[in-house]
Every structure is written in C-alpha cells, then in structure tokens.
Short mmCIF file of C-alpha atoms and ligand atoms in Angstrom, two decimals:
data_model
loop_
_atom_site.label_atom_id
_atom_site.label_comp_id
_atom_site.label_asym_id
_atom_site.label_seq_id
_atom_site.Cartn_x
_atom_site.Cartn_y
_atom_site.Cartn_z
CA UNK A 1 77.00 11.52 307.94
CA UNK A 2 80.52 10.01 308.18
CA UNK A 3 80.89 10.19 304.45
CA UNK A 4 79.06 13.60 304.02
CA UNK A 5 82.08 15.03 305.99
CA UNK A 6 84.66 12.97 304.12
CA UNK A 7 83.33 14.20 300.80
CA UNK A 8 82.99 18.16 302.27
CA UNK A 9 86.88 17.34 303.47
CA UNK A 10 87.40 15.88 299.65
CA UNK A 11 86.36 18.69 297.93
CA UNK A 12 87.65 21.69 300.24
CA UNK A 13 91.14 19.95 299.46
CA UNK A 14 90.42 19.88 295.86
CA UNK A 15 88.96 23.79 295.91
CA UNK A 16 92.51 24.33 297.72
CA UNK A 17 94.73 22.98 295.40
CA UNK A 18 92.75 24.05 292.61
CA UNK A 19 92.75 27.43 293.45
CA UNK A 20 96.81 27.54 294.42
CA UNK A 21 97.16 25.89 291.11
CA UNK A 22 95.71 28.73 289.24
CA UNK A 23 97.11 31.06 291.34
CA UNK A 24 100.98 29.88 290.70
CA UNK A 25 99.92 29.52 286.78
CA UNK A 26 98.01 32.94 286.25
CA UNK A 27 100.71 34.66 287.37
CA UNK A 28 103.44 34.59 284.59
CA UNK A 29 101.21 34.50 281.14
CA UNK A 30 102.61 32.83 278.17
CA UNK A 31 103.77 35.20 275.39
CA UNK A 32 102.82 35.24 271.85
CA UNK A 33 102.50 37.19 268.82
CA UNK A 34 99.87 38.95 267.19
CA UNK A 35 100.72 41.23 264.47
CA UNK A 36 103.28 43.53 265.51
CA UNK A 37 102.30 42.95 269.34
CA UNK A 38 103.73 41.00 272.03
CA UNK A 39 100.50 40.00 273.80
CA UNK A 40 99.29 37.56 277.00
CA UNK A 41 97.43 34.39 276.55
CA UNK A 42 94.38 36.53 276.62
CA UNK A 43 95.60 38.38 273.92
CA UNK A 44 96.18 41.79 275.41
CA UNK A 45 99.18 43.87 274.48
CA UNK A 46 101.98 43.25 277.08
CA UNK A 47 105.05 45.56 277.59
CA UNK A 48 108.23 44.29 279.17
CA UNK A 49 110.62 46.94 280.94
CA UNK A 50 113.55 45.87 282.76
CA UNK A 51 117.43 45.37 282.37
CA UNK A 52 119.97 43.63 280.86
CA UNK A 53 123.12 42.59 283.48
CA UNK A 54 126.71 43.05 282.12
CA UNK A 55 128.73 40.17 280.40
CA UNK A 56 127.80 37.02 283.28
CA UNK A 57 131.30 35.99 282.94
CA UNK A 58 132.61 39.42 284.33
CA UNK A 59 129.93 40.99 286.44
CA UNK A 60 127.97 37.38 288.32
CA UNK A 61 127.73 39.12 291.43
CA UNK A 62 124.99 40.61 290.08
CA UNK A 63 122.94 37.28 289.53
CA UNK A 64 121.77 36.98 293.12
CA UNK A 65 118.36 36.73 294.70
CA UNK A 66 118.28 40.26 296.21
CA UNK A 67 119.08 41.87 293.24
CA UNK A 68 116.16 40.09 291.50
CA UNK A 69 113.66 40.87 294.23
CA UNK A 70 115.03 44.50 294.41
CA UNK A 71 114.39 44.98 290.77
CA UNK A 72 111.27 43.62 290.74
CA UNK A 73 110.11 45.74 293.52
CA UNK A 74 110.63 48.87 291.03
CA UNK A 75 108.27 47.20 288.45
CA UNK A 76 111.23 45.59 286.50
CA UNK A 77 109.50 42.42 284.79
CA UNK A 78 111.88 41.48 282.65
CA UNK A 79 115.51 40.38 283.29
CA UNK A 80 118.29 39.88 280.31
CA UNK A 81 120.83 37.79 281.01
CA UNK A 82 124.33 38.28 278.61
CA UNK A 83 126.42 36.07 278.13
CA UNK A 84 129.16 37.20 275.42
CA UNK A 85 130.28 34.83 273.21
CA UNK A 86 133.75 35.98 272.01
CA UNK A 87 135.04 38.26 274.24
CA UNK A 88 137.18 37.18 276.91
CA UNK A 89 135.12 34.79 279.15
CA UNK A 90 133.27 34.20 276.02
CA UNK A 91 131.32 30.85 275.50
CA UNK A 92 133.07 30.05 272.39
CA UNK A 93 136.31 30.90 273.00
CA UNK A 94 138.29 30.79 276.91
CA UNK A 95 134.91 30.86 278.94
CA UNK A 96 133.47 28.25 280.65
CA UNK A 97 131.07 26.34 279.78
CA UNK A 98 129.47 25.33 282.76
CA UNK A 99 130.17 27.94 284.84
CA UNK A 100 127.98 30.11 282.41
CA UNK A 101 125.17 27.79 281.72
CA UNK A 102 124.97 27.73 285.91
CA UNK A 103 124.52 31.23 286.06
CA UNK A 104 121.68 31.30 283.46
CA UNK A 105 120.60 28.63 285.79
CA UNK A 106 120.25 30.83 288.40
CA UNK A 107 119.02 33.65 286.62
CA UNK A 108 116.11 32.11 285.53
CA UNK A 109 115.53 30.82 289.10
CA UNK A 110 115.16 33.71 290.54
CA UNK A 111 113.15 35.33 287.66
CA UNK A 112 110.63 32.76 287.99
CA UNK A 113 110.48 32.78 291.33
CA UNK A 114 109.72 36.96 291.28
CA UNK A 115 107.16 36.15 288.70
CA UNK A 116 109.16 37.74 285.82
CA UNK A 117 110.11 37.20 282.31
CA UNK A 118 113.80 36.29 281.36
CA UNK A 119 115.89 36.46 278.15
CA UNK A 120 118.70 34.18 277.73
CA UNK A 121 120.53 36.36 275.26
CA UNK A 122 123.59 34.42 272.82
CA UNK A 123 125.84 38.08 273.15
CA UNK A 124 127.38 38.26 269.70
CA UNK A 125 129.52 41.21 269.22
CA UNK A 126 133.27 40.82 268.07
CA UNK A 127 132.16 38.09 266.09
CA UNK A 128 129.69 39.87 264.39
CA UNK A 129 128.24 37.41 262.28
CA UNK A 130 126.31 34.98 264.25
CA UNK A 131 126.77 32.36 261.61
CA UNK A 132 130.83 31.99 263.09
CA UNK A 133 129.43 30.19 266.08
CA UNK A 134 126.81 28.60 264.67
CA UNK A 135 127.65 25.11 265.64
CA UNK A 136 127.70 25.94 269.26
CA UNK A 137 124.82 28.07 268.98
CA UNK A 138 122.52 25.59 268.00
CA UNK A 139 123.89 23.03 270.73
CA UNK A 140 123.47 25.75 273.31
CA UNK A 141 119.85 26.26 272.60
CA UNK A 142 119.20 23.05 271.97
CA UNK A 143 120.25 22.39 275.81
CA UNK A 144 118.06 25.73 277.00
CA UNK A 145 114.92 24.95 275.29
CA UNK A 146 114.96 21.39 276.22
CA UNK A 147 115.25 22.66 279.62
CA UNK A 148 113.07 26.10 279.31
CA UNK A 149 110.07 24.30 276.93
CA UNK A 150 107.85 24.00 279.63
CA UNK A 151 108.82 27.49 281.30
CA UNK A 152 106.29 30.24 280.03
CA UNK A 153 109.04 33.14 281.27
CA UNK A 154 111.98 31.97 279.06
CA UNK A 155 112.89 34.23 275.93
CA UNK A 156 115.37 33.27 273.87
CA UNK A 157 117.78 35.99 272.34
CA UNK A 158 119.85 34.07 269.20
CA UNK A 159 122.37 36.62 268.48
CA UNK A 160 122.65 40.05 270.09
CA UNK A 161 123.91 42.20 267.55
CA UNK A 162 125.03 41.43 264.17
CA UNK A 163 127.57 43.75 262.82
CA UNK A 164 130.32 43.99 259.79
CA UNK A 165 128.73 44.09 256.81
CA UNK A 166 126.43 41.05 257.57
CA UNK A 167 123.51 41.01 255.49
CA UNK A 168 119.72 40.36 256.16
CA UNK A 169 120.51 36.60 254.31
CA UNK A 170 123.06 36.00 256.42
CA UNK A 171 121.81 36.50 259.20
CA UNK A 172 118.26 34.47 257.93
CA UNK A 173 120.48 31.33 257.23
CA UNK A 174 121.35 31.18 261.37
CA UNK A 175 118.33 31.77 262.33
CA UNK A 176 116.33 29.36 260.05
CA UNK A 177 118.51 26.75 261.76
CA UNK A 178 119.06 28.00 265.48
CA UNK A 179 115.01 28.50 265.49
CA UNK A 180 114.68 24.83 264.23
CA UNK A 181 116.30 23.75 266.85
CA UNK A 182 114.79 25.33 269.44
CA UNK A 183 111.31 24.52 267.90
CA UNK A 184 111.98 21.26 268.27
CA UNK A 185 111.39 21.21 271.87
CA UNK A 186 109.46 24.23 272.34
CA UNK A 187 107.06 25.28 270.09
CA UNK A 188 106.01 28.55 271.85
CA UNK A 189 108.33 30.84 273.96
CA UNK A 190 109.16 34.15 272.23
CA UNK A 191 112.21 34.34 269.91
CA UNK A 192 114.39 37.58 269.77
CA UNK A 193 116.36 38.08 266.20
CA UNK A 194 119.13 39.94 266.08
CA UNK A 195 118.77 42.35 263.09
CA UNK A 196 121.80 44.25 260.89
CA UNK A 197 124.05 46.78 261.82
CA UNK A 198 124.15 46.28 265.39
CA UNK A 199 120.52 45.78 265.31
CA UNK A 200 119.82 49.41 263.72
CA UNK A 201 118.68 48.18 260.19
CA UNK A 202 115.27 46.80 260.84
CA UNK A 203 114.21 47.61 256.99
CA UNK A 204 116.39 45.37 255.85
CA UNK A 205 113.92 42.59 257.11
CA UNK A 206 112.19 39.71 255.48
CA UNK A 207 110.42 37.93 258.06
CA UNK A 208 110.61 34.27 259.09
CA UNK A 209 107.19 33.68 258.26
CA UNK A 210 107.62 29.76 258.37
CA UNK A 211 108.05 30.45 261.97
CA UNK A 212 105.64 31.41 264.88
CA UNK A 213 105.98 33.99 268.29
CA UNK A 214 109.27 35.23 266.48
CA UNK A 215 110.38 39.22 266.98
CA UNK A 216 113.37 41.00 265.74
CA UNK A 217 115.02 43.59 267.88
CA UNK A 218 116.51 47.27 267.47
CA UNK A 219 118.91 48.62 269.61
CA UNK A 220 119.34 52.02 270.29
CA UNK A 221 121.70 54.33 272.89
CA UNK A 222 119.86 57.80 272.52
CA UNK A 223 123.05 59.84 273.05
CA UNK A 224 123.91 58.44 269.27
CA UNK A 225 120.65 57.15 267.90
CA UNK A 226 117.72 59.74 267.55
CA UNK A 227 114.66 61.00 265.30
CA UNK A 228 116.11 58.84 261.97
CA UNK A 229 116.47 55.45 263.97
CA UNK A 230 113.03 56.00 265.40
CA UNK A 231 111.72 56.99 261.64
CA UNK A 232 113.51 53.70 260.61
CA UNK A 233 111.50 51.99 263.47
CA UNK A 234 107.98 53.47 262.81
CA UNK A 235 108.47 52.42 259.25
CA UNK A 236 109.28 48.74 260.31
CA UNK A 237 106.17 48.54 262.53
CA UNK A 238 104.05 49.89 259.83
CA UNK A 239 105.24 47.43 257.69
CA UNK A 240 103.90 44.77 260.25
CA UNK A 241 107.13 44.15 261.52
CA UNK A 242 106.71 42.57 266.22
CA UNK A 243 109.87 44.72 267.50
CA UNK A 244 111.38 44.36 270.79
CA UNK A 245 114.14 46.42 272.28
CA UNK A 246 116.26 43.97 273.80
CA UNK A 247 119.03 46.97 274.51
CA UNK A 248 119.61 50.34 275.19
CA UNK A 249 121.41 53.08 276.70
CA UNK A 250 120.54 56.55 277.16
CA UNK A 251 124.45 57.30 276.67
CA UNK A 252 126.34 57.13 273.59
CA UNK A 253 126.66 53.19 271.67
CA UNK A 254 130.12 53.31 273.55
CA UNK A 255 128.03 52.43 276.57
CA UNK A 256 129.74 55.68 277.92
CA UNK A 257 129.70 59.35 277.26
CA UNK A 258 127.10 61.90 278.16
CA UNK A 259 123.61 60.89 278.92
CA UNK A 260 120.80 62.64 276.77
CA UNK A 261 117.80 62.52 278.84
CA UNK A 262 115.92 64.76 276.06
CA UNK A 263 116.79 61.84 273.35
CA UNK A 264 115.46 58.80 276.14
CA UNK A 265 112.47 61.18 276.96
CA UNK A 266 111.71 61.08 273.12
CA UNK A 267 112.29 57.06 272.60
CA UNK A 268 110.53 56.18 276.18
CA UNK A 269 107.37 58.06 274.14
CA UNK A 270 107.79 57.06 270.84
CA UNK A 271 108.02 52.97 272.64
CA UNK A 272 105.18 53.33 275.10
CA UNK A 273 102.85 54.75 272.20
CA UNK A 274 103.44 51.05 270.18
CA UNK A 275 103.85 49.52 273.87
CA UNK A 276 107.30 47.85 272.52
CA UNK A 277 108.72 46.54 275.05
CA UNK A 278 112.40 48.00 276.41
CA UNK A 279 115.92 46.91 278.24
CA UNK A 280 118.14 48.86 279.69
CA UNK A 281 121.87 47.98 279.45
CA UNK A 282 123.54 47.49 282.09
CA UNK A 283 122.87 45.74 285.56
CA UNK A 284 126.50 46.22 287.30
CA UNK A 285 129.13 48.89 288.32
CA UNK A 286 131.49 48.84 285.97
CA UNK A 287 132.84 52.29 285.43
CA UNK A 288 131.44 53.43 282.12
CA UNK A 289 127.95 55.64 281.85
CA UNK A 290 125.86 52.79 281.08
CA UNK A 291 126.06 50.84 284.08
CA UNK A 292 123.55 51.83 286.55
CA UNK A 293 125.36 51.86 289.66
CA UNK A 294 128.59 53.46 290.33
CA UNK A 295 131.68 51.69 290.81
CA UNK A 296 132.26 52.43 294.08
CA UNK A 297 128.91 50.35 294.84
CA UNK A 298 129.35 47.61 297.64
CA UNK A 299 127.07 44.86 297.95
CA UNK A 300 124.05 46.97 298.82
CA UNK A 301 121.29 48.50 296.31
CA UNK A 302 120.81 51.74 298.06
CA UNK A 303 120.10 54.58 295.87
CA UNK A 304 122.62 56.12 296.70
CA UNK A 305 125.04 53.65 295.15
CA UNK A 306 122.79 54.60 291.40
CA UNK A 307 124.71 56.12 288.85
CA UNK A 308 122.78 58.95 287.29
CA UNK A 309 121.68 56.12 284.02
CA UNK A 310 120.86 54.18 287.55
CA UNK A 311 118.45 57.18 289.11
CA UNK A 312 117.42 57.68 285.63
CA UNK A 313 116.03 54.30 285.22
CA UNK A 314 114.52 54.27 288.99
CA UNK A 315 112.77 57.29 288.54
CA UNK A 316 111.81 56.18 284.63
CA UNK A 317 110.91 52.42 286.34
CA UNK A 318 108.75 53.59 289.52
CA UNK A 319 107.68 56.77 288.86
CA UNK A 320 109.83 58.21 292.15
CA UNK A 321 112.32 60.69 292.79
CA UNK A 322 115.48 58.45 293.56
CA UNK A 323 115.79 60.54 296.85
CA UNK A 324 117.39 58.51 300.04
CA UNK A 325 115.50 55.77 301.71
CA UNK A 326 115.01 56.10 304.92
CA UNK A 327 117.39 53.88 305.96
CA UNK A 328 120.52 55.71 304.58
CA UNK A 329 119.41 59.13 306.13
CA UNK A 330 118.36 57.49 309.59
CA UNK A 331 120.95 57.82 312.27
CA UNK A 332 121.15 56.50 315.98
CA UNK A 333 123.75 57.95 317.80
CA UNK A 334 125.11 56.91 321.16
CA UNK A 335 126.57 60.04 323.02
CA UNK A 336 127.71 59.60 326.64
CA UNK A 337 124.85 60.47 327.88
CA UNK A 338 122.19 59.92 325.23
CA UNK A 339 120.86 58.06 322.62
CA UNK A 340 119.37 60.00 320.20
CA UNK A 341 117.18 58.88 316.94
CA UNK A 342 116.57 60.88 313.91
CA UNK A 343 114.42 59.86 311.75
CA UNK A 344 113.07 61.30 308.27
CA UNK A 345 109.25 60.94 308.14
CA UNK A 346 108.58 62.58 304.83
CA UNK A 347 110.86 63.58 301.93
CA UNK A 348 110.45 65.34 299.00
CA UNK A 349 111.91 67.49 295.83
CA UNK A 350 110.71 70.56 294.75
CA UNK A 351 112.33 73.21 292.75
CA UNK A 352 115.46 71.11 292.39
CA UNK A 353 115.95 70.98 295.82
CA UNK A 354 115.94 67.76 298.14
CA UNK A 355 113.66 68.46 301.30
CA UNK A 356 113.77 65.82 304.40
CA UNK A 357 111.31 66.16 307.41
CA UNK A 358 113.33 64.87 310.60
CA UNK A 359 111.22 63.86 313.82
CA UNK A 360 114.08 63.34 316.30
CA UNK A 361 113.94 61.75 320.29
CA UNK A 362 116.46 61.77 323.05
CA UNK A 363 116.32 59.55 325.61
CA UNK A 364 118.89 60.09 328.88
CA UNK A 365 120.60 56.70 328.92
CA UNK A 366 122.61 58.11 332.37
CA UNK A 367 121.62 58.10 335.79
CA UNK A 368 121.62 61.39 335.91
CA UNK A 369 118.31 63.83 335.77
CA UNK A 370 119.59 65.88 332.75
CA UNK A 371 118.34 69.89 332.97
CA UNK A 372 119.64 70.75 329.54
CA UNK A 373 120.58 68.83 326.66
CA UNK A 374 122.24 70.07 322.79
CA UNK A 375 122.96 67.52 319.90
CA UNK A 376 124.00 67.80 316.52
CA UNK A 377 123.50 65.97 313.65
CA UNK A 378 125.96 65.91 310.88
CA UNK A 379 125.46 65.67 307.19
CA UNK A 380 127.52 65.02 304.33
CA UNK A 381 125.89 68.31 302.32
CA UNK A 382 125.55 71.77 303.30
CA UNK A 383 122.33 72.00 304.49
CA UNK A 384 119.51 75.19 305.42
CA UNK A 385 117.03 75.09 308.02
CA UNK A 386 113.31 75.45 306.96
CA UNK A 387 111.57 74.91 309.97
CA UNK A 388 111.59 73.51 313.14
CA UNK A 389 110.24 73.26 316.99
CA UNK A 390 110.41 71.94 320.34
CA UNK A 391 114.47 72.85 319.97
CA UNK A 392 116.61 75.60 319.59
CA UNK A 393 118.07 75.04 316.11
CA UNK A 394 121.15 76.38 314.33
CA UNK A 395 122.43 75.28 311.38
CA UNK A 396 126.62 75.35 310.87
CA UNK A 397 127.25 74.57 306.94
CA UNK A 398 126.55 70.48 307.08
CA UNK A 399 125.59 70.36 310.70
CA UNK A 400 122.17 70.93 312.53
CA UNK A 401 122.48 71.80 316.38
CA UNK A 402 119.33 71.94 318.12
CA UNK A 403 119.86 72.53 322.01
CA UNK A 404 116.57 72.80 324.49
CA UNK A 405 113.61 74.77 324.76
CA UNK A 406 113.15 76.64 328.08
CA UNK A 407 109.92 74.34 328.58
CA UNK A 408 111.86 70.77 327.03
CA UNK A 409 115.06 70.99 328.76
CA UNK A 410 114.32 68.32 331.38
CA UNK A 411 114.91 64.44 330.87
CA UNK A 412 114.67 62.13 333.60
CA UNK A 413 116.92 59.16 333.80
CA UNK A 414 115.87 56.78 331.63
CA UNK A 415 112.86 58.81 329.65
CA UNK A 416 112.94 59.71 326.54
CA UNK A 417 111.88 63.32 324.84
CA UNK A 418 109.70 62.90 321.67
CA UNK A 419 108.45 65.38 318.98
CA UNK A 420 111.72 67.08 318.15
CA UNK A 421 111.43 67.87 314.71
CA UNK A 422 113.22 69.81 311.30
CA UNK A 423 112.35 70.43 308.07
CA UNK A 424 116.07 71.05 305.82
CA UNK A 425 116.46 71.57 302.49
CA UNK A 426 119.99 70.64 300.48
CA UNK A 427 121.03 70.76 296.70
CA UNK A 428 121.87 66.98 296.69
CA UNK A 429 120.76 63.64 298.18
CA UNK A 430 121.74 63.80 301.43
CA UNK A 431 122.71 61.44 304.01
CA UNK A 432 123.42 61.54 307.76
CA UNK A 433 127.27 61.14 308.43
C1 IDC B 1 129.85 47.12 276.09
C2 IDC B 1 130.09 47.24 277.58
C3 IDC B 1 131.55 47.49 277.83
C4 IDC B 1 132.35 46.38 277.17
C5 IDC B 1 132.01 46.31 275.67
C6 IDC B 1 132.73 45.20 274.95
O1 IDC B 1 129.29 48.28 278.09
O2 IDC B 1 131.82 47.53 279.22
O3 IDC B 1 133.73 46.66 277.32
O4 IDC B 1 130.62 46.11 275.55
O5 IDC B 1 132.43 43.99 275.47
C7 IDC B 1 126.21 47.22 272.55
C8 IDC B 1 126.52 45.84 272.94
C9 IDC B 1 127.06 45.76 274.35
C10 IDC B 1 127.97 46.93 274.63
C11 IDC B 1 127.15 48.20 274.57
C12 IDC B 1 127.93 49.48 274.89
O6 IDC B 1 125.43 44.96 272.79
O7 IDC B 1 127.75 44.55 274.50
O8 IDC B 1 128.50 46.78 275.92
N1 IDC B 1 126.55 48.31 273.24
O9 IDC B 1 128.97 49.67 274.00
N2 IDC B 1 125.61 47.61 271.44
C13 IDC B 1 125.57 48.96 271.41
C14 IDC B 1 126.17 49.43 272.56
#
C-alpha cells in the first residue's frame, strides 16, 4: 500500500514536471526555412511583427522590462535590437564594448522571458560595406551564438544595410565567413542578410545555398519606396528567394518627413499576402517621424505619449483605435467638500470623432448634510455634450458643469451619489486636466 502511494506520488511529480516542461518549451518554436517561408517546428508559416529600438548606445532607456511586456501586450513578437557600428557610440569605433553587449544582454532577457523572438542586428550604415568590420564582426557573433546556440528566439542580423556601390559579391564574401562562424556553434537559428543598396536590391541575389535557415532582408520607408520596390520584391519571392523585413518606416528613408499611410496600407497588404514578416523602425522618442513616441514622452507608455508612426503602429499592431486608456482620462478630484470620481466606462470613434462615456460619483467628505452640489470637470479639448442624466449639465468650451437634479440634490455626510453620467464627443484624444 505504502509503495502504491509512493509510486502514485512518483509519477504525479513526473506528470508535473513533464507537463511544465512542455509548457516552457512549446511556447517559443524554433524557426526554420522552407522555401521562401519562415515557418515553426511544425512547419507552418510564421509571421513576425514588431519593432526595431533606436541605436542601443543612444536610446537604452528603452531596453527595460516594461517596455518589453508593454509591447508584447499589443501582439509585438518580435523585438530588434540595433546596435550601430560606426556611428558615434558605434561598436567599432568610440562605443563600448561591454556596455553594448550588456544591453543585448538584457534585451534578449526580457524577450525570452515575454515569449518573443529577438534580432541581434550588426547596424552597418556609414560604413556601408560590411566587409570594413569584418574582423570584429565575426568575433562579435562568434561571442552571441556561443551564447544564443541553445536559445530558439535569437536571430541574428549580420549587417543592416549595405550601401555605396557594394556589390552582391561583396557582400557574399562577409557573409560566407560571418555565417561560418556562427554555424559553428549554432547550426539552426535564423540568419538575416543584409542585401544591396540599403537593402533595396534583392535581384541582385545569389543565394547562400551551402548554408541552411538563411533569409535576406529588404528595407523599405513607404513615404520613398512604393509599387517598383514591391514589384522588385514579388519578383525575388517568385524566384524562391525567404525575405524578411527587418526595417521600415512609413515616413520617408530619412526616418523623417511626412507619413504615407496609403503607401504602408499598400506594403502591410502586399506583406501579409506572402506572410513576410515586418519591423518597424524605431522604438524611442527621438524627434524625427520615425520614432514612435514623441519627444516629449516621459517614462510612461501611455498613448498619449505615441507619435502619429506610434498610433499608426498601435492601431496597425492591435487592431484598436489608439484612443486614451482609462487611466489618462480618469480623474479624482478632492474639492473642499467632495471627492468626486469620473470615470470613462466606454469609449469610442466614429465619424472622426473621439466619444467617451463618463459615469461620475460624489461623495460629501464634510460633516455637513449637503442640499445642493455643482462640479466641473475640465478637459484639455473643447468638448460637446451628447447626453447625459441624473445632473444638470452645461458644457463651457473644455469644461463640463453638471450641478443637481431637483430629486439628486441631497448627500448626507459621508454618502456618496452614484449614476451620474455623460456621453461627450471631441475632435482629438482627450484627457481630463
Ligand atoms: C536613422 C535614425 C536617425 C539617425 C540616422 C543615422 O532614424 O535618428 O540620425 O539613422 O544614424 C535606415 C537605417 C537607420 C536609419 C533609418 C532612417 O537602417 O539606421 O535611422 N533608415 O534614416 N535605412 C533606411 C532608413
């Protein structure tokens, strides 16, 4: 009997661990290959959408747990982590070193623990020809994919985007080598080839055919790149070619400049249809289009702090109007007699208008029996009234003053009067000052 329950014991343990070992494995699927498709280890197409952060050496801040969950609570799977290589900062020139490699670190940290994929992208640009760097390239990933082998998440990105006049050959020669390395001591997370002109001419291809899970990427910023650099593409994949977009903008290649949301509507289409997989630039709020919050951002990731590439990218990432949370349009105000609580319980857009449903309560926080009561509840927009009850309401450009109802006006010492309630309309986002 003794040993019945011992082996019951035994192999609910096992069943336990078993089943929290699957769990923690199933949940990031390796990556591989097949034809022109990045695929799962069961061999179904997989798409990665997500974003790329700013240089690490300028923008870190970004790198922080929050950030990660945040993202990955819009459906972001994928994060792309920069690091430029020449610029100032650079890796191979003033940057350093360690400092770098420790925010990759982290990067991938938190990735993994959000259950999300992760390039570690080698940001050529100045340098244009990845071969310059070669040297520390090849020690650099070396280092990663000795560390990264046994991580199903890690991508590795060998040169961002080749530019000047550097041919197809060229660019073969660094990555024959860089993928050696890396092969070494990982044989099977996903590679990410930089291809010529700034990653525009992917029919200038041969592929690396000696090597496996290997894609090449195109870049595009649909403000500058349109119908040709999508014909370009098509051609590419119809040639057999695994693309990835490993950057774009939906602003002009400056990362700046207007934003043509009929262009991104077009390439969002066009990359769904061959389920290529697509990443935004740029994770911080550096004052250029690109970046998707604005630069008056603090540390919080309200949407309010989105740039319009920022809303664009919510909306494009969730499926939701980037209207306020209900956190930024919440107010509880202390007057000298009340406390009062407004609260949006439903929001919506319609018509190009932004629509909040406030419930509101009072509560008499004096000793005092109050017989009559009037609040008002400013906004940072001009606002108009739609509807509303149990309250007198009028509505003074951003303000809404609701005093009492003949039947409401009484609140006893310490109660507090629900069911107040508004429906306003406003051109903008609005929040409650
Ligand atoms: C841009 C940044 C900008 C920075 C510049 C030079 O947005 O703040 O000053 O690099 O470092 C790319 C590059 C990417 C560019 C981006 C926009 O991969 O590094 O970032 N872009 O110009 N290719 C096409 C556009």
């Amino acid at each position: 009997m003794k040993n019945k329950i011992v082996s019951v014991l035994f192999f609910c343990i096992m069943l336990f661990c078993l089943t929290g070992y699957t769990q923690q494995t199933e949940k990031i699927s390796a990556l591989s290959v097949k034809g022109t498709q990045l695929v799962n280890s069961e061999g179904s197409p997989v798409q990665l959408k997500g974003i790329s952060t700013h240089g690490i050496a300028w923008f870190p801040e970004y790198i922080n747990e929050e950030c990660i969950k945040e993202l990955k609570s819009w459906g972001v799977n994928v994060i792309r982590l920069s690091m430029y290589t020449e610029e100032n900062g650079g890796y191979c020139t003033d940057g350093k070193k360690e400092d770098l490699k420790n925010l990759i670190k982290k990067g991938v940290e938190y990735a993994t623990k959000y259950d999300m994929y992760v390039i570690i992208d080698w940001h050529i640009l100045s340098d244009g020809n990845p071969n310059k760097h070669i040297t520390e390239a090849k020690a650099f990933f070396d280092e990663m994919s000795k560390q990264y082998a046994k991580q199903k998440n890690v991508i590795y990105e060998i040169c961002n985007e080749p530019n000047g006049n550097v041919s197809w050959e060229e660019i073969q020669t660094y990555a024959q080598q860089v993928i050696s390395v890396i092969r070494k001591n990982d044989a099977k997370n996903i590679i990410l080839v930089g291809t010529p002109n700034w990653c525009q001419s992917v029919d200038q291809i041969q592929p690396l055919s000696e090597f496996e899970n290997i894609m090449y990427t195109l870049h595009f910023y649909a403000g500058t790149h349109k119908q040709e650099l999508r014909n370009t593409m098509k051609k590419a994949i119809d040639s057999g070619l695994p693309l990835f977009v490993s950057e774009y903008g939906i602003c002009d290649a400056s990362g700046n400049g207007a934003i043509d949301t009929e262009q991104a509507k077009e390439w969002i289409h066009f990359l769904n249809e061959f389920h290529i997989s697509y990443v935004m630039w740029n994770l911080s709020n550096k004052a250029e289009t690109s970046a998707i919050f604005k630069s008056t951002q603090k540390n919080s990731f309200s949407i309010e702090d989105l740039s319009d590439s920022g809303k664009w990218f919510y909306q494009m990432m969730t499926g939701k109007n980037p209207v306020s949370t209900l956190k930024n349009t919440t107010g509880n105000f202390d007057t000298k007699d009340f406390t009062i609580s407004a609260k949006v319980i439903h929001q919506w857009q319609d018509g190009g208008k932004y629509y909040y449903n406030y419930q509101v309560s009072i509560k008499n926080t004096s000793s005092d029996f109050k017989t009559q009561w009037n609040i008002s509840l400013p906004f940072n927009e001009n606002i108009t009234l739609v509807n509303g009850w149990n309250g007198v309401f009028t509505i003074k450009q951003n303000t809404v003053w609701i005093e009492n109802k003949d039947y409401n006006a009484f609140i006893p010492s310490g109660k507090t009067l629900e069911n107040i309630g508004f429906i306003i309309c406003a051109d903008k986002n609005i929040v409650l000052q």
